[in-house]
Short mmCIF file of C-alpha atoms and ligand atoms in Angstrom, two decimals:
data_model
loop_
_atom_site.label_atom_id
_atom_site.label_comp_id
_atom_site.label_asym_id
_atom_site.label_seq_id
_atom_site.Cartn_x
_atom_site.Cartn_y
_atom_site.Cartn_z
CA MET F 222 -5.11 8.44 -18.34
CA PRO F 223 -8.84 8.46 -19.10
CA ALA F 224 -11.48 6.97 -16.88
CA THR F 225 -11.81 3.28 -17.43
CA ARG F 226 -15.41 2.25 -17.41
CA SER F 227 -15.59 0.03 -20.45
CA GLU F 228 -15.79 -3.29 -18.62
CA PRO F 229 -19.09 -4.52 -17.17
CA PRO F 230 -19.36 -4.61 -13.36
CA GLY F 231 -17.53 -7.63 -11.80
CA PHE F 232 -14.53 -7.69 -14.14
CA PRO F 233 -12.41 -9.75 -13.77
CA ALA F 234 -14.40 -12.48 -12.09
CA THR F 235 -11.10 -14.06 -10.84
CA ILE F 236 -7.93 -12.07 -10.33
CA PRO F 237 -5.28 -13.40 -12.71
CA SER F 238 -1.84 -14.79 -11.75
CA PRO F 239 0.30 -13.60 -14.64
CA GLY F 240 4.08 -13.82 -14.90
CA SER F 241 4.82 -10.12 -14.69
CA LEU F 242 3.75 -6.99 -12.86
CA GLN F 243 2.97 -5.27 -16.15
CA GLN F 244 0.59 -8.02 -17.19
CA LEU F 245 -1.11 -7.80 -13.77
CA HIS F 246 -1.52 -4.03 -13.98
CA GLU F 247 -2.90 -4.20 -17.49
CA VAL F 248 -5.91 -6.09 -16.18
CA MET F 249 -6.05 -4.18 -12.83
CA VAL F 250 -6.55 -0.79 -14.59
CA ARG F 251 -9.77 -2.22 -16.13
CA CYS F 252 -11.08 -3.65 -12.82
CA THR F 253 -14.80 -3.21 -11.98
CA ARG F 254 -14.92 -5.72 -9.17
CA CYS F 255 -16.45 -3.25 -6.69
CA SER F 256 -18.58 -0.10 -7.09
CA LEU F 257 -15.61 2.25 -6.55
CA PHE F 258 -14.93 1.96 -10.25
CA MET F 259 -17.90 4.22 -10.92
CA ASN F 260 -16.47 7.42 -9.52
CA ARG F 261 -12.70 6.96 -10.12
CA THR F 262 -10.67 8.90 -12.64
CA GLN F 263 -8.38 5.94 -12.92
CA VAL F 264 -7.09 2.91 -11.06
CA VAL F 265 -3.92 3.55 -9.03
CA PRO F 266 -2.01 0.20 -9.26
CA GLY F 267 1.15 1.28 -7.44
CA SER F 268 4.61 2.43 -8.47
CA GLY F 269 8.20 1.38 -8.00
CA PRO F 270 10.78 -1.16 -9.25
CA SER F 271 9.84 -4.76 -10.05
CA ARG F 272 12.36 -6.11 -7.47
CA PRO F 273 11.99 -3.70 -4.47
CA ASP F 274 13.57 -4.21 -1.03
CA ILE F 275 10.45 -2.69 0.55
CA LEU F 276 6.78 -2.71 -0.33
CA PHE F 277 4.89 0.14 1.39
CA VAL F 278 1.17 -0.49 1.60
CA GLY F 279 -1.24 2.32 2.33
CA GLU F 280 -5.03 2.65 2.40
CA ALA F 281 -6.54 4.15 -0.70
CA PRO F 282 -5.96 6.90 -3.30
CA GLY F 283 -6.95 10.44 -2.45
CA ALA F 284 -7.79 13.26 -4.86
CA SER F 285 -4.19 13.85 -6.07
CA GLU F 286 -3.55 10.12 -6.51
CA ASP F 287 -6.83 9.63 -8.42
CA ARG F 288 -5.84 12.52 -10.75
CA GLU F 289 -2.20 11.48 -11.31
CA GLY F 290 -2.50 7.71 -11.13
CA ILE F 291 0.42 7.47 -8.66
CA PRO F 292 0.10 6.54 -4.93
CA PHE F 293 1.24 8.92 -2.19
CA VAL F 294 1.70 12.16 -4.19
CA GLY F 295 -0.17 14.45 -1.80
CA ARG F 296 0.91 15.66 1.65
CA SER F 297 1.19 12.14 2.98
CA GLY F 298 3.49 11.29 0.09
CA GLU F 299 5.71 14.26 0.89
CA LEU F 300 6.04 13.05 4.50
CA LEU F 301 6.72 9.51 3.37
CA GLU F 302 9.50 10.78 1.07
CA ALA F 303 10.96 12.83 3.95
CA MET F 304 10.96 9.75 6.16
CA LEU F 305 12.69 7.69 3.41
CA GLU F 306 15.39 10.38 3.34
CA VAL F 307 15.78 10.13 7.09
CA ALA F 308 16.15 6.33 6.75
CA GLY F 309 18.69 6.69 3.95
CA ILE F 310 16.46 4.69 1.63
CA SER F 311 16.10 5.80 -1.97
CA ARG F 312 12.74 5.93 -3.72
CA GLU F 313 14.11 3.45 -6.25
CA GLU F 314 14.38 0.78 -3.56
CA VAL F 315 10.67 0.84 -2.71
CA PHE F 316 7.36 -0.02 -4.30
CA ILE F 317 4.28 1.82 -2.99
CA ALA F 318 0.70 0.62 -3.28
CA ASN F 319 -2.62 0.69 -1.51
CA VAL F 320 -5.05 -2.04 -0.38
CA ILE F 321 -7.72 -0.14 -2.31
CA ARG F 322 -6.90 1.03 -5.82
CA CYS F 323 -9.75 3.37 -6.65
CA ARG F 324 -10.57 6.58 -4.72
CA PRO F 325 -13.57 6.21 -2.32
CA PRO F 326 -15.97 9.12 -2.67
CA LYS F 327 -15.00 12.05 -0.39
CA ASN F 328 -12.07 9.94 0.87
CA ARG F 329 -14.51 7.87 3.11
CA ASN F 330 -13.15 4.74 4.70
CA PRO F 331 -13.05 1.62 2.56
CA ARG F 332 -15.93 -0.86 3.10
CA ALA F 333 -15.51 -4.51 3.85
CA ALA F 334 -16.89 -5.61 0.45
CA GLU F 335 -14.50 -3.25 -1.32
CA LEU F 336 -11.52 -4.51 0.68
CA ARG F 337 -12.49 -8.11 -0.12
CA ALA F 338 -12.96 -7.42 -3.85
CA CYS F 339 -9.59 -5.69 -4.09
CA ARG F 340 -7.59 -8.11 -1.87
CA GLY F 341 -6.34 -10.40 -4.60
CA TRP F 342 -4.49 -7.60 -6.40
CA MET F 343 -2.26 -7.14 -3.39
CA GLU F 344 -1.73 -10.85 -3.06
CA GLU F 345 -0.55 -11.03 -6.67
CA GLN F 346 1.67 -7.95 -6.26
CA VAL F 347 3.40 -9.45 -3.18
CA ARG F 348 3.99 -12.72 -5.10
CA LEU F 349 5.50 -10.94 -8.07
CA LEU F 350 7.44 -8.28 -6.15
CA ASN F 351 8.70 -10.62 -3.44
CA PRO F 352 9.90 -7.70 -1.27
CA ARG F 353 12.33 -8.21 1.67
CA ILE F 354 10.00 -6.26 4.00
CA VAL F 355 6.43 -5.23 3.76
CA VAL F 356 5.63 -2.00 5.62
CA SER F 357 1.92 -1.48 6.34
CA LEU F 358 0.90 2.13 6.83
CA GLY F 359 -2.18 2.49 8.98
CA ARG F 360 -5.07 0.32 10.07
CA TYR F 361 -6.47 -0.91 6.79
CA ALA F 362 -3.03 -1.96 5.43
CA LEU F 363 -2.21 -3.71 8.72
CA GLN F 364 -5.51 -5.52 8.87
CA HIS F 365 -5.04 -6.64 5.25
CA PHE F 366 -2.14 -8.75 6.50
CA VAL F 367 -3.18 -9.43 10.11
CA ALA F 368 -6.93 -9.36 10.70
CA LYS F 369 -8.10 -7.41 13.75
CA ALA F 370 -4.53 -6.28 14.70
CA ARG F 371 -4.28 -2.78 16.14
CA VAL F 372 -1.62 -0.42 14.86
CA THR F 373 -1.13 1.21 18.26
CA GLU F 374 -0.24 -2.17 19.77
CA VAL F 375 2.16 -3.55 17.15
CA GLN F 376 3.67 -0.54 15.38
CA GLY F 377 7.43 -0.58 14.87
CA ARG F 378 7.78 -4.35 15.49
CA LEU F 379 9.04 -6.45 12.57
CA ARG F 380 7.26 -9.80 12.51
CA LYS F 381 6.85 -12.79 10.25
CA VAL F 382 3.25 -13.40 9.16
CA ALA F 383 1.60 -16.10 7.07
CA TYR F 384 0.24 -14.52 3.90
CA SER F 385 -1.42 -15.96 0.81
CA GLY F 386 0.10 -19.41 1.16
CA GLY F 387 3.57 -18.07 2.03
CA GLU F 388 5.23 -15.88 4.61
CA ILE F 389 6.23 -12.22 4.69
CA ARG F 390 8.19 -10.02 7.07
CA LEU F 391 5.83 -7.24 8.09
CA LEU F 392 6.63 -3.97 9.79
CA PRO F 393 3.44 -2.17 10.86
CA LEU F 394 3.60 1.64 11.06
CA VAL F 395 0.99 4.34 11.39
CA HIS F 396 -0.17 6.09 8.26
CA PRO F 397 1.68 9.34 7.39
CA SER F 398 -1.64 11.25 7.56
CA ALA F 399 -1.80 10.38 11.31
CA VAL F 400 1.60 12.10 11.76
CA LEU F 401 0.38 15.07 9.80
CA ARG F 402 -2.61 15.31 12.19
CA ASP F 403 -0.34 14.93 15.29
CA PRO F 404 3.14 16.30 14.56
CA SER F 405 4.24 15.39 18.12
CA PHE F 406 4.48 11.83 16.83
CA ARG F 407 7.09 12.79 14.20
CA PRO F 408 10.29 12.09 16.23
CA LYS F 409 9.12 8.60 17.01
CA TYR F 410 8.15 8.08 13.31
CA GLU F 411 11.62 9.22 12.18
CA GLU F 412 13.18 6.75 14.64
CA GLN F 413 11.02 3.90 13.24
CA PHE F 414 12.20 4.77 9.75
CA ARG F 415 15.85 5.03 10.83
CA ARG F 416 15.47 1.53 12.23
CA LEU F 417 13.97 0.35 8.98
CA GLY F 418 16.99 1.69 7.14
CA ARG F 419 19.41 -0.04 9.55
CA LEU F 420 17.48 -3.32 9.12
CA LEU F 421 17.89 -3.15 5.34
CA ARG F 422 21.59 -2.25 5.48
CA SER F 423 22.38 -4.93 8.07
CA GLY F 424 20.67 -7.59 6.08
CA SER F 425 18.38 -8.51 8.93
CA GLY F 426 15.49 -7.60 6.70
CA ASP F 427 16.20 -10.87 4.85
S1 SF4 L 112 -11.10 -0.63 -5.66
FE1 SF4 L 112 -10.06 -2.51 -6.34
S2 SF4 L 112 -11.68 -4.05 -6.63
FE2 SF4 L 112 -12.65 -1.98 -6.55
S3 SF4 L 112 -12.79 -1.43 -8.77
FE3 SF4 L 112 -10.94 -0.55 -7.93
S4 SF4 L 112 -9.32 -2.05 -8.39
FE4 SF4 L 112 -11.28 -3.08 -8.61
#
C-alpha cells in the first residue's frame, strides 16, 4: 500500500461512527490527526475477524508492521502467536490492533498528544468488534483503558472497566517485547495465556 499523505493535517476533524469496520478503516487509513502521518509508510488499522472473542491491543507499529500494514508481524508477533498456540486459541478468534496506528520515528514512545489524537479509533473498533475480552499488552495499551494503572501491579487479573460509555472485560498483560527482553518471564506468560484460553472455553469470559 502506498504512503497516504493526500489529506491535509487534522483529517478527520471528528472520528466517524460508521456501521462497519471496513467503513471505519477506509477513513482511518487516510488519517492525519497527528504528526506521525508524516513519516509512516501506511496506517496499520489492525487485523482479524469482525466478531472476535478477543481483542489484543498493543502499542504502536514497528518497522515490519509499517512495511506490511499488519500489526505484530515482527518478533513480538511471533511470540504472541506462540502464546496463542499455548492457550489453544486460533488466530481466527482474535483481532489485533495498537493504540497508535502509525509508526513513531525510530520506534520512540508515543507522545500524549498522539495518544489523544488516535484514541477515538480504538473506541470505535471496540464498539464495532464487541469482543468478549480485551487483552492489553504493555503500559500504553493498559493506560488507554485505565489511566495511570501499572502493568506490574494488575497483570493477569481479569477486570471489568468502564470504557467509552460502556463496559469491557479487560485482561492486562505485559507486552511480548518485554518477554523477549527477559525470557525468564516466559513461563509466567505462558500460564497467563493458558488461563486466558480456559476463560474463553469455560464461558467465563462472557
Ligand atoms: S497515529 Fe493515529 S491519529 Fe496519528 S496519524 Fe496515525 S492514525 Fe491518525
